[in-house]
Each structure stands twice: as structure tokens, then as C-alpha cells.
Amino acid sequence: MSDFIFALLLLLLILISAFSSGISNGIFSLNQYQIRRKAQLGNKDAKIVYPFKALGYQLLVTLLIINITANATIAIMLDSKTGGLFAVLFSTGFILIFGEILPMIYMRKYVVYVTARVAPVLHKVITFMTPITRPIAHILDKWVGNETQVFYSKEELINMLNGQKLATESGVAVDEARMLRTVLEFDEKLVRDVMTPRRMASIVTKDDEVGPLLMDELHKSGYSRFPVIAEEKHFSFVGTLYLRDLVGETGTKKVKDLMSPHVRYMHEEESLDHALRAFLKTHHHLFVVVNNFEEFVGVLSIEDVLEEIIGREIIDEFDNHEDLRAVAKSLAEKERKKRLTAQDSVKNSPKVIK
């Protein structure tokens, strides 16, 4: 055999080894549901590749036989030229780099594209080897199962979803990835993280008269439910007023005539998962939030919890502020500075000697 034919045959065997190894690793690293979704969305390459993925172990056995045969032939050919220990070491390194590592790295990114291009040849090879590969694949299906079950930690799933932003061919929409991330992080958040702070909460008194002024004020608040207190500036809650109960009311009435007498309380350190279950169980969509000293610190609505699930603020035409917690914090900081300034002015004022 001439050196030219030898080199040409060796190159062909390396390509066969590289393609079989790369495709087998690449195809089995793909998620079956992801590749199917891409096919359903009209990706032409995914439509071609999905049937190969569906073959499961039959495809794997076919590619392994091709890969092992090509590698064994490469080793024999190199041994015939060099011989001895050098041939073993050289062929091992040669096959490892050009037949395994490089194809594996390349195919992780381009496996769908490459497999779609060699699909006609691959289909004929699989059909030809079916009498051998199908029985072996059937045995593997019984022993191992169609696909090995993989478990991921929460951190791994969040990192995978974060990676969707960088994947231009991702089958997961940006909004879907954002919502999935917020759901995975949902149980880590507490009521105090999402509640409407006391400073920004809209509260009514039971003896307030229901008229145009109150209606206008309630509408401008942007809320549809309001905690009701017994007396002004005394946070003793006696009920809940629903904006819907005021629609169509005529004549002079007070809040206590239209409010619901039910009040529900929630501790600020409870998890949002606990709050959501409480909302569903009680069918009450507004909780008064208290701290360890049973002091009123804010209110929690079911919308506050839903916002954390969908990862987006629910804002209607009446909302004045997008982030009420940020506004409350800003107001508190302004008041603190004002108080410190007043204290400094008193401290620095000249003393009158009598």
C-alpha cells in the first residue's frame, strides 16, 4: 500500500471515528423534549435529528460499533507502519485527541447541524446494521430503561435557566425562563420581602362615611381591598372593606355597614409558600402583617404573592408607584435625616442664661 493511499485511508477512518463518537455523545446529551419542541417550532435540522434521538440505544449501539471498528483499524494500520510499544502509545494518543476529545467538544454545540447533514448516510448505516443493533438495544432498554434518570439541584436548574439568556437557539422563551427562576426561588422569600409596608398601606376607619371623596381616595390608591380599623391612628382591626361592595351604593352609609367583619393576620417571617397556601385555604385575599411584638407592619395581598411567581409587577392604571417598598424606605430615610437635622439645630442653638 502506497503512503498516499495509507494516509488517505487513515484520514477517512479518523473522520468516521470522530463523527461516530461526536454524534453519539452529542445526541445523547440533548434533551428529548427540547429537540422535539424545536422540531414542532419549525426548526428543519431538529425535524431531521429527532427521529434519530428517538431510536435511543439502537443509535448508540450502531455508533459504538462504527467507532470501535474504526479505532481498531487505525491501531492496526499504525502498528503495521511503526510496530511495538510506540505504535500502541501513538495510536492511543491519536485516537484520543482526534477521534474522541475534539469531536466531543465540537459536537456539543453543533451536533444538530452536523447530524442533519450526514443524516442520509447515517440512516442507511442504521438500517443495514438493524439485525445486529436492534436485539442489543432491546436488551439495554430492559436492563437500563429508555433513558437514565437525571436529577438536578435547585442551584443547577437556576444556572441552567440563567444560561438560556445566552443561548440564541434556546427553545425556552425569556419570559418562561424568568417565571421558572422565580418559582424555584419562591420558597426562599418571606412575607416581609414582598408586603406593602405600613407606611404605604391604605387603611380606612369603620366610621368613615362612604361618599364621593372616600370613593375617589380609594380608587386613587390602586387597591381593591382595605383593612378597617376601629379608631384613627389606633391599629385595632375590625374588618376588611372591598371596593366592589361600594359599587352602586346610594345614600349615606359608613364603612362598618359595608365591610366584611373578617380579618386575617400573617407573621412577617412566614414564607411566601405558607402565605399562598393560607390564601387558598381561607379564600381571604388580604392579610394584616404583624411582627414578633404583634405590631402592625404592613399588608399582604394575593397579588403581592402572584407577582413573585410570575416575576413581574402587577400594575394597573390606578397605581402611583411601581415599588411601594422602595418608596416607603425612601420616605423613612428622608424623615430620619429631617429628625437628625432638627436635633442638631437644637443642640447647636445658643443657650439663654437667666
mmCIF file of N, CA, C and O in Angstrom, residues 13 51 94 120 145 207 213 243 281 285 316 329:
data_model
loop_
_atom_site.group_PDB
_atom_site.id
_atom_site.type_symbol
_atom_site.label_atom_id
_atom_site.label_comp_id
_atom_site.label_asym_id
_atom_site.label_seq_id
_atom_site.Cartn_x
_atom_site.Cartn_y
_atom_site.Cartn_z
ATOM 1 N N LEU A 13 -10.706 7.013 8.167
ATOM 2 C CA LEU A 13 -11.045 6.300 9.398
ATOM 3 C C LEU A 13 -11.133 7.260 10.595
ATOM 4 O O LEU A 13 -11.997 7.103 11.464
ATOM 5 N N PRO A 51 -35.949 11.999 14.916
ATOM 6 C CA PRO A 51 -36.144 10.548 14.751
ATOM 7 C C PRO A 51 -34.928 9.723 15.171
ATOM 8 O O PRO A 51 -35.073 8.607 15.686
ATOM 9 N N PHE A 94 -3.413 9.451 19.379
ATOM 10 C CA PHE A 94 -4.009 9.933 18.127
ATOM 11 C C PHE A 94 -5.522 9.792 18.161
ATOM 12 O O PHE A 94 -6.265 10.733 17.845
ATOM 13 N N PRO A 120 -28.664 11.272 5.709
ATOM 14 C CA PRO A 120 -28.936 10.233 4.690
ATOM 15 C C PRO A 120 -28.017 9.026 4.813
ATOM 16 O O PRO A 120 -28.466 7.867 4.756
ATOM 17 N N GLY A 145 -33.431 0.871 30.911
ATOM 18 C CA GLY A 145 -34.540 1.799 30.684
ATOM 19 C C GLY A 145 -34.230 2.659 29.480
ATOM 20 O O GLY A 145 -33.089 2.737 29.000
ATOM 21 N N ASP A 207 -65.920 54.197 60.898
ATOM 22 C CA ASP A 207 -66.917 55.262 60.941
ATOM 23 C C ASP A 207 -66.784 56.264 59.802
ATOM 24 O O ASP A 207 -67.518 57.268 59.765
ATOM 25 N N LEU A 213 -65.882 61.544 48.068
ATOM 26 C CA LEU A 213 -64.499 61.808 48.477
ATOM 27 C C LEU A 213 -63.753 60.525 48.830
ATOM 28 O O LEU A 213 -62.615 60.301 48.409
ATOM 29 N N LEU A 243 -63.668 47.091 47.568
ATOM 30 C CA LEU A 243 -64.108 48.168 46.694
ATOM 31 C C LEU A 243 -65.346 47.764 45.897
ATOM 32 O O LEU A 243 -66.227 48.595 45.635
ATOM 33 N N LYS A 281 -56.541 28.493 51.238
ATOM 34 C CA LYS A 281 -57.356 27.805 52.245
ATOM 35 C C LYS A 281 -58.461 28.703 52.795
ATOM 36 O O LYS A 281 -59.608 28.256 52.973
ATOM 37 N N HIS A 285 -58.209 37.371 50.591
ATOM 38 C CA HIS A 285 -57.130 37.816 49.722
ATOM 39 C C HIS A 285 -56.341 38.999 50.259
ATOM 40 O O HIS A 285 -55.618 39.652 49.511
ATOM 41 N N ASP A 316 -51.814 48.341 37.726
ATOM 42 C CA ASP A 316 -52.976 48.771 36.944
ATOM 43 C C ASP A 316 -52.946 50.282 36.784
ATOM 44 O O ASP A 316 -52.042 50.972 37.213
ATOM 45 N N LYS A 329 -39.154 53.036 52.035
ATOM 46 C CA LYS A 329 -37.783 53.137 52.523
ATOM 47 C C LYS A 329 -37.239 54.541 52.295
ATOM 48 O O LYS A 329 -36.560 55.118 53.155
#
